[in-house]
PDB file of C-alpha atoms in Angstrom:
ATOM      1  CA  MET A 412      34.577  86.615  59.281  1.00  0.00           C
ATOM      2  CA  LYS A 413      35.168  85.565  63.059  1.00  0.00           C
ATOM      3  CA  ASN A 414      31.711  84.762  64.953  1.00  0.00           C
ATOM      4  CA  ASN A 415      32.317  85.776  68.613  1.00  0.00           C
ATOM      5  CA  LEU A 416      28.727  84.844  69.851  1.00  0.00           C
ATOM      6  CA  TYR A 417      28.315  81.657  71.410  1.00  0.00           C
ATOM      7  CA  ASN A 418      27.472  79.131  68.906  1.00  0.00           C
ATOM      8  CA  PRO A 419      27.952  75.111  69.039  1.00  0.00           C
ATOM      9  CA  PHE A 420      26.417  74.702  66.090  1.00  0.00           C
ATOM     10  CA  SER A 421      28.731  76.834  63.863  1.00  0.00           C
ATOM     11  CA  LEU A 422      30.823  75.534  60.942  1.00  0.00           C
ATOM     12  CA  PHE A 423      33.272  78.021  61.052  1.00  0.00           C
ATOM     13  CA  GLY A 424      36.535  76.985  59.798  1.00  0.00           C
ATOM     14  CA  LYS A 425      35.213  73.828  58.359  1.00  0.00           C
ATOM     15  CA  SER A 426      35.442  72.505  55.116  1.00  0.00           C
ATOM     16  CA  ILE A 427      32.441  70.154  53.837  1.00  0.00           C
ATOM     17  CA  LEU A 428      31.804  68.639  50.687  1.00  0.00           C
ATOM     18  CA  ILE A 429      28.551  68.160  49.457  1.00  0.00           C
ATOM     19  CA  THR A 430      27.423  65.863  46.683  1.00  0.00           C
ATOM     20  CA  GLY A 431      24.062  66.612  44.497  1.00  0.00           C
ATOM     21  CA  ALA A 432      24.574  70.306  45.124  1.00  0.00           C
ATOM     22  CA  SER A 433      23.285  71.599  41.765  1.00  0.00           C
ATOM     23  CA  SER A 434      19.642  71.451  43.020  1.00  0.00           C
ATOM     24  CA  GLY A 435      17.014  70.452  45.716  1.00  0.00           C
ATOM     25  CA  ILE A 436      18.193  69.375  49.194  1.00  0.00           C
ATOM     26  CA  GLY A 437      21.963  69.250  48.393  1.00  0.00           C
ATOM     27  CA  LYS A 438      21.630  73.169  47.287  1.00  0.00           C
ATOM     28  CA  ALA A 439      20.176  74.092  50.255  1.00  0.00           C
ATOM     29  CA  ILE A 440      23.030  72.241  52.654  1.00  0.00           C
ATOM     30  CA  ALA A 441      25.672  73.827  50.555  1.00  0.00           C
ATOM     31  CA  LEU A 442      24.213  77.290  51.148  1.00  0.00           C
ATOM     32  CA  GLU A 443      23.256  76.876  54.668  1.00  0.00           C
ATOM     33  CA  CYS A 444      26.902  75.230  55.613  1.00  0.00           C
ATOM     34  CA  SER A 445      28.210  78.623  53.618  1.00  0.00           C
ATOM     35  CA  LYS A 446      26.403  80.764  56.098  1.00  0.00           C
ATOM     36  CA  MET A 447      27.307  78.783  58.988  1.00  0.00           C
ATOM     37  CA  GLY A 448      31.108  79.450  58.238  1.00  0.00           C
ATOM     38  CA  ALA A 449      32.286  76.615  56.447  1.00  0.00           C
ATOM     39  CA  SER A 450      33.994  76.719  53.301  1.00  0.00           C
ATOM     40  CA  VAL A 451      32.286  74.051  51.097  1.00  0.00           C
ATOM     41  CA  ILE A 452      33.113  71.900  48.138  1.00  0.00           C
ATOM     42  CA  ILE A 453      30.425  71.420  45.738  1.00  0.00           C
ATOM     43  CA  LEU A 454      29.627  68.281  43.451  1.00  0.00           C
ATOM     44  CA  GLY A 455      27.166  68.054  40.742  1.00  0.00           C
ATOM     45  CA  ARG A 456      26.145  67.037  37.232  1.00  0.00           C
ATOM     46  CA  ASP A 457      24.547  69.800  35.750  1.00  0.00           C
ATOM     47  CA  LYS A 458      27.064  72.703  35.096  1.00  0.00           C
ATOM     48  CA  LYS A 459      24.621  75.553  35.007  1.00  0.00           C
ATOM     49  CA  ARG A 460      22.817  74.553  37.984  1.00  0.00           C
ATOM     50  CA  LEU A 461      25.856  73.863  39.973  1.00  0.00           C
ATOM     51  CA  LEU A 462      27.593  77.232  38.929  1.00  0.00           C
ATOM     52  CA  GLU A 463      24.393  78.813  40.098  1.00  0.00           C
ATOM     53  CA  THR A 464      24.686  77.211  43.510  1.00  0.00           C
ATOM     54  CA  PHE A 465      28.286  78.061  43.421  1.00  0.00           C
ATOM     55  CA  SER A 466      27.396  81.961  42.904  1.00  0.00           C
ATOM     56  CA  GLN A 467      25.087  82.181  45.957  1.00  0.00           C
ATOM     57  CA  LEU A 468      27.536  80.812  48.185  1.00  0.00           C
ATOM     58  CA  ILE A 469      29.175  83.382  51.016  1.00  0.00           C
ATOM     59  CA  PRO A 470      32.695  84.103  49.018  1.00  0.00           C
ATOM     60  CA  ASN A 471      35.437  82.143  50.671  1.00  0.00           C
ATOM     61  CA  ILE A 472      38.918  81.381  48.887  1.00  0.00           C
ATOM     62  CA  ASN A 473      38.288  77.638  49.930  1.00  0.00           C
ATOM     63  CA  ASN A 474      35.069  77.115  47.915  1.00  0.00           C
ATOM     64  CA  LYS A 475      35.084  74.990  45.198  1.00  0.00           C
ATOM     65  CA  TYR A 476      32.840  73.259  42.742  1.00  0.00           C
ATOM     66  CA  PHE A 477      33.400  70.296  40.611  1.00  0.00           C
ATOM     67  CA  LEU A 478      31.531  69.017  37.848  1.00  0.00           C
ATOM     68  CA  VAL A 479      31.401  65.260  38.614  1.00  0.00           C
ATOM     69  CA  ASP A 480      29.426  62.195  38.152  1.00  0.00           C
ATOM     70  CA  ILE A 481      30.044  60.461  41.423  1.00  0.00           C
ATOM     71  CA  SER A 482      28.694  56.964  39.965  1.00  0.00           C
ATOM     72  CA  CYS A 483      31.989  56.986  37.505  1.00  0.00           C
ATOM     73  CA  GLU A 484      34.957  55.917  38.922  1.00  0.00           C
ATOM     74  CA  ASP A 485      37.404  57.532  36.264  1.00  0.00           C
ATOM     75  CA  GLN A 486      36.004  60.642  37.644  1.00  0.00           C
ATOM     76  CA  ILE A 487      36.223  60.169  41.579  1.00  0.00           C
ATOM     77  CA  ASN A 488      39.835  58.896  40.996  1.00  0.00           C
ATOM     78  CA  SER A 489      40.616  62.531  39.577  1.00  0.00           C
ATOM     79  CA  LEU A 490      38.664  64.140  41.842  1.00  0.00           C
ATOM     80  CA  ILE A 491      40.173  62.889  44.972  1.00  0.00           C
ATOM     81  CA  ASP A 492      43.666  64.158  43.740  1.00  0.00           C
ATOM     82  CA  LYS A 493      42.452  67.491  43.355  1.00  0.00           C
ATOM     83  CA  ILE A 494      40.795  67.759  46.935  1.00  0.00           C
ATOM     84  CA  GLU A 495      42.229  68.570  50.084  1.00  0.00           C
ATOM     85  CA  SER A 496      41.396  66.761  53.502  1.00  0.00           C
ATOM     86  CA  ILE A 497      37.791  67.772  54.740  1.00  0.00           C
ATOM     87  CA  ASP A 498      36.249  67.909  58.305  1.00  0.00           C
ATOM     88  CA  GLY A 499      32.664  66.753  56.765  1.00  0.00           C
ATOM     89  CA  MET A 500      30.739  65.438  53.740  1.00  0.00           C
ATOM     90  CA  VAL A 501      27.147  65.235  52.948  1.00  0.00           C
ATOM     91  CA  ASN A 502      25.940  62.522  50.421  1.00  0.00           C
ATOM     92  CA  ALA A 503      22.902  64.548  49.061  1.00  0.00           C
ATOM     93  CA  ALA A 504      22.882  63.180  45.521  1.00  0.00           C
ATOM     94  CA  GLY A 505      20.205  60.815  44.420  1.00  0.00           C
ATOM     95  CA  ILE A 506      17.707  59.750  41.976  1.00  0.00           C
ATOM     96  CA  LEU A 507      14.077  58.828  42.129  1.00  0.00           C
ATOM     97  CA  ILE A 508      12.496  56.622  39.494  1.00  0.00           C
ATOM     98  CA  ARG A 509       9.076  55.703  40.347  1.00  0.00           C
ATOM     99  CA  GLY A 510       7.106  52.616  39.102  1.00  0.00           C
ATOM    100  CA  PRO A 511       4.986  49.513  40.180  1.00  0.00           C
ATOM    101  CA  PHE A 512       6.689  46.833  41.689  1.00  0.00           C
ATOM    102  CA  LYS A 513       5.204  44.357  39.031  1.00  0.00           C
ATOM    103  CA  PHE A 514       6.593  46.528  36.567  1.00  0.00           C
ATOM    104  CA  ILE A 515      10.691  46.965  37.780  1.00  0.00           C
ATOM    105  CA  LYS A 516      12.802  46.884  35.187  1.00  0.00           C
ATOM    106  CA  GLU A 517      16.483  45.485  35.945  1.00  0.00           C
ATOM    107  CA  VAL A 518      17.904  48.356  34.142  1.00  0.00           C
ATOM    108  CA  ASP A 519      16.143  51.019  36.651  1.00  0.00           C
ATOM    109  CA  LEU A 520      17.136  48.501  39.710  1.00  0.00           C
ATOM    110  CA  ASP A 521      20.589  49.134  38.697  1.00  0.00           C
ATOM    111  CA  GLU A 522      20.812  52.877  37.995  1.00  0.00           C
ATOM    112  CA  THR A 523      18.784  53.563  41.376  1.00  0.00           C
ATOM    113  CA  ILE A 524      20.996  50.826  43.258  1.00  0.00           C
ATOM    114  CA  ASN A 525      24.445  52.765  41.765  1.00  0.00           C
ATOM    115  CA  VAL A 526      23.419  56.063  42.311  1.00  0.00           C
ATOM    116  CA  ASN A 527      21.858  56.135  45.669  1.00  0.00           C
ATOM    117  CA  PHE A 528      23.930  53.649  47.233  1.00  0.00           C
ATOM    118  CA  LYS A 529      26.975  52.229  45.554  1.00  0.00           C
ATOM    119  CA  ALA A 530      28.151  55.334  44.121  1.00  0.00           C
ATOM    120  CA  PRO A 531      28.278  57.279  47.876  1.00  0.00           C
ATOM    121  CA  THR A 532      29.901  53.860  49.527  1.00  0.00           C
ATOM    122  CA  LEU A 533      32.237  53.751  47.247  1.00  0.00           C
ATOM    123  CA  PHE A 534      33.004  57.456  46.969  1.00  0.00           C
ATOM    124  CA  VAL A 535      33.426  57.599  50.868  1.00  0.00           C
ATOM    125  CA  LYS A 536      35.406  54.334  50.849  1.00  0.00           C
ATOM    126  CA  LYS A 537      37.904  56.018  48.500  1.00  0.00           C
ATOM    127  CA  LEU A 538      38.054  59.241  50.319  1.00  0.00           C
ATOM    128  CA  ILE A 539      39.058  57.265  53.637  1.00  0.00           C
ATOM    129  CA  SER A 540      41.770  55.049  52.016  1.00  0.00           C
ATOM    130  CA  LYS A 541      43.096  58.402  50.710  1.00  0.00           C
ATOM    131  CA  ASN A 542      43.226  60.167  54.056  1.00  0.00           C
ATOM    132  CA  LYS A 543      40.903  62.909  52.969  1.00  0.00           C
ATOM    133  CA  ILE A 544      38.617  62.785  55.616  1.00  0.00           C
ATOM    134  CA  LYS A 545      39.942  63.759  58.914  1.00  0.00           C
ATOM    135  CA  ASN A 546      40.002  62.255  62.269  1.00  0.00           C
ATOM    136  CA  GLY A 547      36.903  63.572  64.162  1.00  0.00           C
ATOM    137  CA  SER A 548      34.906  64.460  60.890  1.00  0.00           C
ATOM    138  CA  SER A 549      31.377  64.020  60.540  1.00  0.00           C
ATOM    139  CA  ILE A 550      29.589  62.058  57.600  1.00  0.00           C
ATOM    140  CA  VAL A 551      26.179  62.333  56.548  1.00  0.00           C
ATOM    141  CA  PHE A 552      23.622  60.482  54.043  1.00  0.00           C
ATOM    142  CA  ILE A 553      20.623  61.912  53.112  1.00  0.00           C
ATOM    143  CA  SER A 554      18.229  58.657  53.223  1.00  0.00           C
ATOM    144  CA  SER A 555      14.723  58.771  53.275  1.00  0.00           C
ATOM    145  CA  ILE A 556      11.803  57.868  55.542  1.00  0.00           C
ATOM    146  CA  SER A 557      10.804  55.491  52.270  1.00  0.00           C
ATOM    147  CA  GLY A 558      12.674  52.261  53.141  1.00  0.00           C
ATOM    148  CA  SER A 559      13.319  53.041  56.956  1.00  0.00           C
ATOM    149  CA  TYR A 560       9.948  53.694  58.471  1.00  0.00           C
ATOM    150  CA  CYS A 561       7.533  53.286  55.649  1.00  0.00           C
ATOM    151  CA  SER A 562       7.477  52.928  51.785  1.00  0.00           C
ATOM    152  CA  PHE A 563       5.168  54.439  49.185  1.00  0.00           C
ATOM    153  CA  ILE A 564       3.257  52.982  46.069  1.00  0.00           C
ATOM    154  CA  GLY A 565       5.762  52.890  43.285  1.00  0.00           C
ATOM    155  CA  ASN A 566       8.747  53.504  45.530  1.00  0.00           C
ATOM    156  CA  SER A 567       9.883  49.827  45.965  1.00  0.00           C
ATOM    157  CA  VAL A 568      13.098  50.177  44.272  1.00  0.00           C
ATOM    158  CA  TYR A 569      13.983  53.650  45.586  1.00  0.00           C
ATOM    159  CA  SER A 570      13.112  52.096  49.111  1.00  0.00           C
ATOM    160  CA  ALA A 571      15.457  49.612  48.718  1.00  0.00           C
ATOM    161  CA  SER A 572      18.474  51.606  47.774  1.00  0.00           C
ATOM    162  CA  LYS A 573      17.678  53.903  50.810  1.00  0.00           C
ATOM    163  CA  GLY A 574      17.507  50.485  53.046  1.00  0.00           C
ATOM    164  CA  ALA A 575      20.982  49.564  51.800  1.00  0.00           C
ATOM    165  CA  LEU A 576      22.452  52.939  52.226  1.00  0.00           C
ATOM    166  CA  ASN A 577      21.125  53.093  56.108  1.00  0.00           C
ATOM    167  CA  ALA A 578      22.522  49.594  56.557  1.00  0.00           C
ATOM    168  CA  MET A 579      25.927  50.873  55.144  1.00  0.00           C
ATOM    169  CA  ALA A 580      26.149  53.791  57.249  1.00  0.00           C
ATOM    170  CA  LYS A 581      25.600  52.127  60.552  1.00  0.00           C
ATOM    171  CA  SER A 582      28.597  49.736  59.337  1.00  0.00           C
ATOM    172  CA  MET A 583      30.649  52.586  58.396  1.00  0.00           C
ATOM    173  CA  ALA A 584      29.700  54.247  61.710  1.00  0.00           C
ATOM    174  CA  ILE A 585      31.177  51.169  63.587  1.00  0.00           C
ATOM    175  CA  GLU A 586      34.440  50.735  61.716  1.00  0.00           C
ATOM    176  CA  LEU A 587      35.295  54.385  61.350  1.00  0.00           C
ATOM    177  CA  SER A 588      34.722  55.010  64.735  1.00  0.00           C
ATOM    178  CA  ASN A 589      38.570  54.515  65.674  1.00  0.00           C
ATOM    179  CA  LYS A 590      39.391  57.803  63.698  1.00  0.00           C
ATOM    180  CA  LYS A 591      36.816  59.558  65.513  1.00  0.00           C
ATOM    181  CA  ILE A 592      34.804  59.995  62.523  1.00  0.00           C
ATOM    182  CA  ARG A 593      31.096  59.782  62.987  1.00  0.00           C
ATOM    183  CA  VAL A 594      28.590  58.701  60.440  1.00  0.00           C
ATOM    184  CA  ASN A 595      24.709  59.849  60.521  1.00  0.00           C
ATOM    185  CA  THR A 596      21.638  59.570  58.155  1.00  0.00           C
ATOM    186  CA  ILE A 597      18.924  62.049  57.685  1.00  0.00           C
ATOM    187  CA  HIS A 598      15.340  60.535  56.801  1.00  0.00           C
ATOM    188  CA  PRO A 599      13.181  63.447  55.414  1.00  0.00           C
ATOM    189  CA  GLY A 600       9.763  62.947  54.688  1.00  0.00           C
ATOM    190  CA  MET A 601       8.069  64.492  51.432  1.00  0.00           C
ATOM    191  CA  VAL A 602      10.284  67.755  50.621  1.00  0.00           C
ATOM    192  CA  SER A 603       9.389  70.130  47.747  1.00  0.00           C
ATOM    193  CA  THR A 604      11.912  69.510  45.408  1.00  0.00           C
ATOM    194  CA  ASN A 605      11.707  69.150  41.592  1.00  0.00           C
ATOM    195  CA  MET A 606      12.581  65.296  42.199  1.00  0.00           C
ATOM    196  CA  HIS A 607       9.270  64.880  44.021  1.00  0.00           C
ATOM    197  CA  LEU A 608       6.997  67.482  42.270  1.00  0.00           C
ATOM    198  CA  GLU A 609       7.686  66.259  38.966  1.00  0.00           C
ATOM    199  CA  LYS A 610       7.211  62.651  39.763  1.00  0.00           C
ATOM    200  CA  SER A 611       3.685  63.360  41.078  1.00  0.00           C
ATOM    201  CA  PHE A 612       1.040  62.652  38.835  1.00  0.00           C
ATOM    202  CA  ASP A 613      -1.986  64.543  40.077  1.00  0.00           C
ATOM    203  CA  GLN A 614      -2.081  67.723  42.021  1.00  0.00           C
ATOM    204  CA  GLU A 615      -5.323  66.872  43.907  1.00  0.00           C
ATOM    205  CA  ASP A 616      -3.224  63.982  45.299  1.00  0.00           C
ATOM    206  CA  LEU A 617      -0.423  66.087  46.559  1.00  0.00           C
ATOM    207  CA  ILE A 618      -3.066  68.419  48.168  1.00  0.00           C
ATOM    208  CA  LYS A 619      -4.988  65.616  49.748  1.00  0.00           C
ATOM    209  CA  ASP A 620      -1.106  63.797  51.015  1.00  0.00           C
ATOM    210  CA  LEU A 621      -0.788  67.251  52.843  1.00  0.00           C
ATOM    211  CA  ASP A 622      -3.505  65.848  55.403  1.00  0.00           C
ATOM    212  CA  ASN A 623      -0.863  63.013  56.519  1.00  0.00           C
ATOM    213  CA  TYR A 624       1.236  65.320  57.589  1.00  0.00           C
ATOM    214  CA  PRO A 625       0.585  66.698  61.270  1.00  0.00           C
ATOM    215  CA  LEU A 626       2.293  69.443  60.658  1.00  0.00           C
ATOM    216  CA  LYS A 627       0.523  70.245  57.638  1.00  0.00           C
ATOM    217  CA  ARG A 628       3.199  71.410  54.968  1.00  0.00           C
ATOM    218  CA  TYR A 629       5.803  69.466  53.078  1.00  0.00           C
ATOM    219  CA  GLY A 630       9.528  69.978  54.086  1.00  0.00           C
ATOM    220  CA  GLU A 631      11.450  72.341  52.579  1.00  0.00           C
ATOM    221  CA  PRO A 632      15.327  71.800  51.758  1.00  0.00           C
ATOM    222  CA  VAL A 633      16.364  74.230  54.297  1.00  0.00           C
ATOM    223  CA  ASP A 634      14.371  71.948  56.993  1.00  0.00           C
ATOM    224  CA  VAL A 635      16.596  69.347  55.950  1.00  0.00           C
ATOM    225  CA  ALA A 636      19.580  71.588  55.826  1.00  0.00           C
ATOM    226  CA  TYR A 637      19.483  72.397  59.552  1.00  0.00           C
ATOM    227  CA  GLY A 638      19.370  68.848  60.667  1.00  0.00           C
ATOM    228  CA  THR A 639      22.377  68.358  58.489  1.00  0.00           C
ATOM    229  CA  ILE A 640      24.233  71.484  60.034  1.00  0.00           C
ATOM    230  CA  PHE A 641      23.703  69.857  63.731  1.00  0.00           C
ATOM    231  CA  LEU A 642      25.275  66.440  62.381  1.00  0.00           C
ATOM    232  CA  LEU A 643      28.352  68.439  61.094  1.00  0.00           C
ATOM    233  CA  SER A 644      28.637  70.597  63.702  1.00  0.00           C
ATOM    234  CA  ASN A 645      30.805  69.656  66.909  1.00  0.00           C
ATOM    235  CA  ALA A 646      27.486  70.029  69.020  1.00  0.00           C
ATOM    236  CA  SER A 647      26.754  66.545  68.019  1.00  0.00           C
ATOM    237  CA  SER A 648      30.274  65.178  68.559  1.00  0.00           C
ATOM    238  CA  TRP A 649      28.717  62.426  70.426  1.00  0.00           C
ATOM    239  CA  ILE A 650      26.434  61.053  67.876  1.00  0.00           C
ATOM    240  CA  THR A 651      27.269  58.556  65.416  1.00  0.00           C
ATOM    241  CA  GLY A 652      25.141  55.638  63.922  1.00  0.00           C
ATOM    242  CA  SER A 653      22.071  57.495  64.378  1.00  0.00           C
ATOM    243  CA  SER A 654      19.187  58.463  62.316  1.00  0.00           C
ATOM    244  CA  LEU A 655      17.366  61.426  62.106  1.00  0.00           C
ATOM    245  CA  LEU A 656      13.789  61.843  61.461  1.00  0.00           C
ATOM    246  CA  ILE A 657      12.599  64.978  59.710  1.00  0.00           C
ATOM    247  CA  ASP A 658       9.163  64.319  58.378  1.00  0.00           C
ATOM    248  CA  GLY A 659       6.782  67.000  59.542  1.00  0.00           C
ATOM    249  CA  GLY A 660       5.288  64.285  61.599  1.00  0.00           C
ATOM    250  CA  TYR A 661       4.135  61.742  58.675  1.00  0.00           C
ATOM    251  CA  THR A 662       5.458  58.679  60.271  1.00  0.00           C
ATOM    252  CA  LEU A 663       3.624  59.379  63.532  1.00  0.00           C
ATOM    253  CA  LYS A 664       0.173  58.194  62.065  1.00  0.00           C
TER     254      LYS A 664
ATOM    255  CA  MET B 119      -0.975  50.802  18.075  1.00  0.00           C
ATOM    256  CA  ASN B 120      -4.710  50.476  17.492  1.00  0.00           C
ATOM    257  CA  ILE B 121      -7.067  51.382  20.387  1.00  0.00           C
ATOM    258  CA  ASN B 122      -8.713  48.059  20.832  1.00  0.00           C
ATOM    259  CA  LYS B 123      -5.112  46.356  21.686  1.00  0.00           C
ATOM    260  CA  PHE B 124      -4.764  49.386  24.238  1.00  0.00           C
ATOM    261  CA  ILE B 125      -8.138  49.034  25.796  1.00  0.00           C
ATOM    262  CA  GLU B 126      -7.190  45.064  26.053  1.00  0.00           C
ATOM    263  CA  LYS B 127      -4.173  46.042  27.882  1.00  0.00           C
ATOM    264  CA  ILE B 128      -5.822  48.592  30.138  1.00  0.00           C
ATOM    265  CA  ALA B 129      -8.204  46.220  31.315  1.00  0.00           C
ATOM    266  CA  GLU B 130      -5.654  43.414  32.211  1.00  0.00           C
ATOM    267  CA  GLN B 131      -4.465  46.025  34.952  1.00  0.00           C
ATOM    268  CA  PHE B 132      -7.648  46.332  36.586  1.00  0.00           C
ATOM    269  CA  GLU B 133      -8.160  43.664  38.997  1.00  0.00           C
ATOM    270  CA  GLU B 134     -11.612  44.213  40.195  1.00  0.00           C
ATOM    271  CA  THR B 135     -13.183  46.014  37.223  1.00  0.00           C
ATOM    272  CA  ASP B 136     -15.229  44.078  34.857  1.00  0.00           C
ATOM    273  CA  SER B 137     -13.436  44.697  31.193  1.00  0.00           C
ATOM    274  CA  SER B 138     -16.964  45.345  29.897  1.00  0.00           C
ATOM    275  CA  GLU B 139     -16.811  48.507  31.969  1.00  0.00           C
ATOM    276  CA  ILE B 140     -13.705  49.322  30.407  1.00  0.00           C
ATOM    277  CA  GLY B 141     -13.754  51.133  26.774  1.00  0.00           C
ATOM    278  CA  PRO B 142     -12.163  54.190  24.892  1.00  0.00           C
ATOM    279  CA  ASP B 143     -14.944  56.629  26.228  1.00  0.00           C
ATOM    280  CA  THR B 144     -15.001  55.435  30.013  1.00  0.00           C
ATOM    281  CA  LYS B 145     -14.003  57.843  32.136  1.00  0.00           C
ATOM    282  CA  PHE B 146     -10.991  56.596  34.203  1.00  0.00           C
ATOM    283  CA  ARG B 147     -11.809  58.499  37.256  1.00  0.00           C
ATOM    284  CA  GLU B 148     -15.308  57.413  37.867  1.00  0.00           C
ATOM    285  CA  LEU B 149     -14.162  53.968  38.047  1.00  0.00           C
ATOM    286  CA  ASP B 150     -13.860  53.019  41.726  1.00  0.00           C
ATOM    287  CA  GLU B 151     -10.758  51.216  41.279  1.00  0.00           C
ATOM    288  CA  TRP B 152      -8.860  54.052  39.769  1.00  0.00           C
ATOM    289  CA  SER B 153      -6.128  55.224  42.266  1.00  0.00           C
ATOM    290  CA  SER B 154      -2.715  56.676  42.013  1.00  0.00           C
ATOM    291  CA  MET B 155      -1.048  53.187  42.099  1.00  0.00           C
ATOM    292  CA  LEU B 156      -3.107  52.422  38.835  1.00  0.00           C
ATOM    293  CA  ALA B 157      -1.984  55.616  37.154  1.00  0.00           C
ATOM    294  CA  LEU B 158       1.585  54.400  37.624  1.00  0.00           C
ATOM    295  CA  ILE B 159       0.610  50.977  36.511  1.00  0.00           C
ATOM    296  CA  VAL B 160      -0.716  52.325  33.224  1.00  0.00           C
ATOM    297  CA  ILE B 161       2.418  54.755  32.588  1.00  0.00           C
ATOM    298  CA  ALA B 162       4.489  51.629  33.276  1.00  0.00           C
ATOM    299  CA  MET B 163       2.426  49.319  30.955  1.00  0.00           C
ATOM    300  CA  ALA B 164       2.965  52.070  28.220  1.00  0.00           C
ATOM    301  CA  ASP B 165       6.440  52.066  28.510  1.00  0.00           C
ATOM    302  CA  GLU B 166       6.369  48.054  28.635  1.00  0.00           C
ATOM    303  CA  GLU B 167       3.866  47.399  25.780  1.00  0.00           C
ATOM    304  CA  PHE B 168       3.875  50.192  23.513  1.00  0.00           C
ATOM    305  CA  ASP B 169       7.573  51.546  24.270  1.00  0.00           C
ATOM    306  CA  LYS B 170       6.220  54.871  24.993  1.00  0.00           C
ATOM    307  CA  GLU B 171       6.497  57.277  27.809  1.00  0.00           C
ATOM    308  CA  LEU B 172       3.510  58.337  29.553  1.00  0.00           C
ATOM    309  CA  THR B 173       3.710  61.766  31.846  1.00  0.00           C
ATOM    310  CA  GLY B 174       1.717  62.490  34.953  1.00  0.00           C
ATOM    311  CA  SER B 175       0.505  65.707  33.462  1.00  0.00           C
ATOM    312  CA  GLU B 176      -0.674  63.818  30.318  1.00  0.00           C
ATOM    313  CA  ILE B 177      -2.887  61.346  32.599  1.00  0.00           C
ATOM    314  CA  ARG B 178      -3.793  64.795  34.607  1.00  0.00           C
ATOM    315  CA  ASN B 179      -5.204  66.239  31.443  1.00  0.00           C
ATOM    316  CA  SER B 180      -7.055  63.222  30.125  1.00  0.00           C
ATOM    317  CA  GLU B 181     -10.674  62.401  31.197  1.00  0.00           C
ATOM    318  CA  THR B 182     -11.236  58.991  29.120  1.00  0.00           C
ATOM    319  CA  PHE B 183      -9.061  56.028  28.186  1.00  0.00           C
ATOM    320  CA  GLN B 184      -9.291  57.192  24.069  1.00  0.00           C
ATOM    321  CA  ASP B 185      -7.689  60.651  25.678  1.00  0.00           C
ATOM    322  CA  LEU B 186      -4.811  58.691  27.085  1.00  0.00           C
ATOM    323  CA  PHE B 187      -4.517  56.480  23.788  1.00  0.00           C
ATOM    324  CA  ASN B 188      -4.484  59.650  21.632  1.00  0.00           C
ATOM    325  CA  VAL B 189      -1.673  61.004  23.490  1.00  0.00           C
ATOM    326  CA  LEU B 190       0.490  58.197  23.258  1.00  0.00           C
ATOM    327  CA  ASN B 191      -0.283  57.770  19.593  1.00  0.00           C
ATOM    328  CA  GLU B 192       0.989  60.824  18.730  1.00  0.00           C
ATOM    329  CA  LYS B 193       4.369  59.728  19.993  1.00  0.00           C
TER     330      LYS B 193
END
């Protein structure tokens, strides 16, 4: 399996943990990390889809999957005892509840903040406390352009959760630098995933919206995965606290 | 659920359209004020006022407010 070609982006020999790996961006990241030589630990809530991701990985004796809801403290506690220390992690689990600001419901606000912000924050905190993240590792949070560079109609709650996550990532980056652990965020524009397509109510609007993307297409999950691989690899070892924009040029306009 | 209450609640969501222009037979896409924002508002209003979930595809497949009412009424 050893790759003798020069490749500073290789993840060969690294163990990478990925949340939200049962679908969309998280799934693509798991598969691409696997192709880049990493062993991957994938987490997700949907057993059927998580197993589907697992079956598509490049076989590696250290690949593992865990059916877990990372917003559930008990499940996280028992998971942490089961995993060996890792060289990188990607927080891709997230939800989108759309609704106009004037109809915001507290229950939706709580759920979104819990899943998109509190859960990944507390999960990383526990992994750090239990020394499960090796010195020199890389932590990547999948954020969004929404809440960082712009927002969208109906996205107030989602944007707020991502804004909180961005701020937390910067703070983690500075505090974990003593362990040479790097923390960065990725900010995708509209990526063709079920999360986004199911929430769109008008096909015509979607087609019109494409005009807002100078590169004239929505992102694919692998577009985000490639950026993630860079941030997980040794090629980015002097990069921490940064925000990588992957949006087809959307925010240029 | 009755259609009059539904139309009244729909009309309340429009800021610039006179309520006299909004009735069961109104083709909502033909209203100047109709937008993706209003579609989201109608979905949220159906949830808050009538406790019923209206989906994007149901809006997509409807033409008039009566069509939307019929979809919700069957839930």
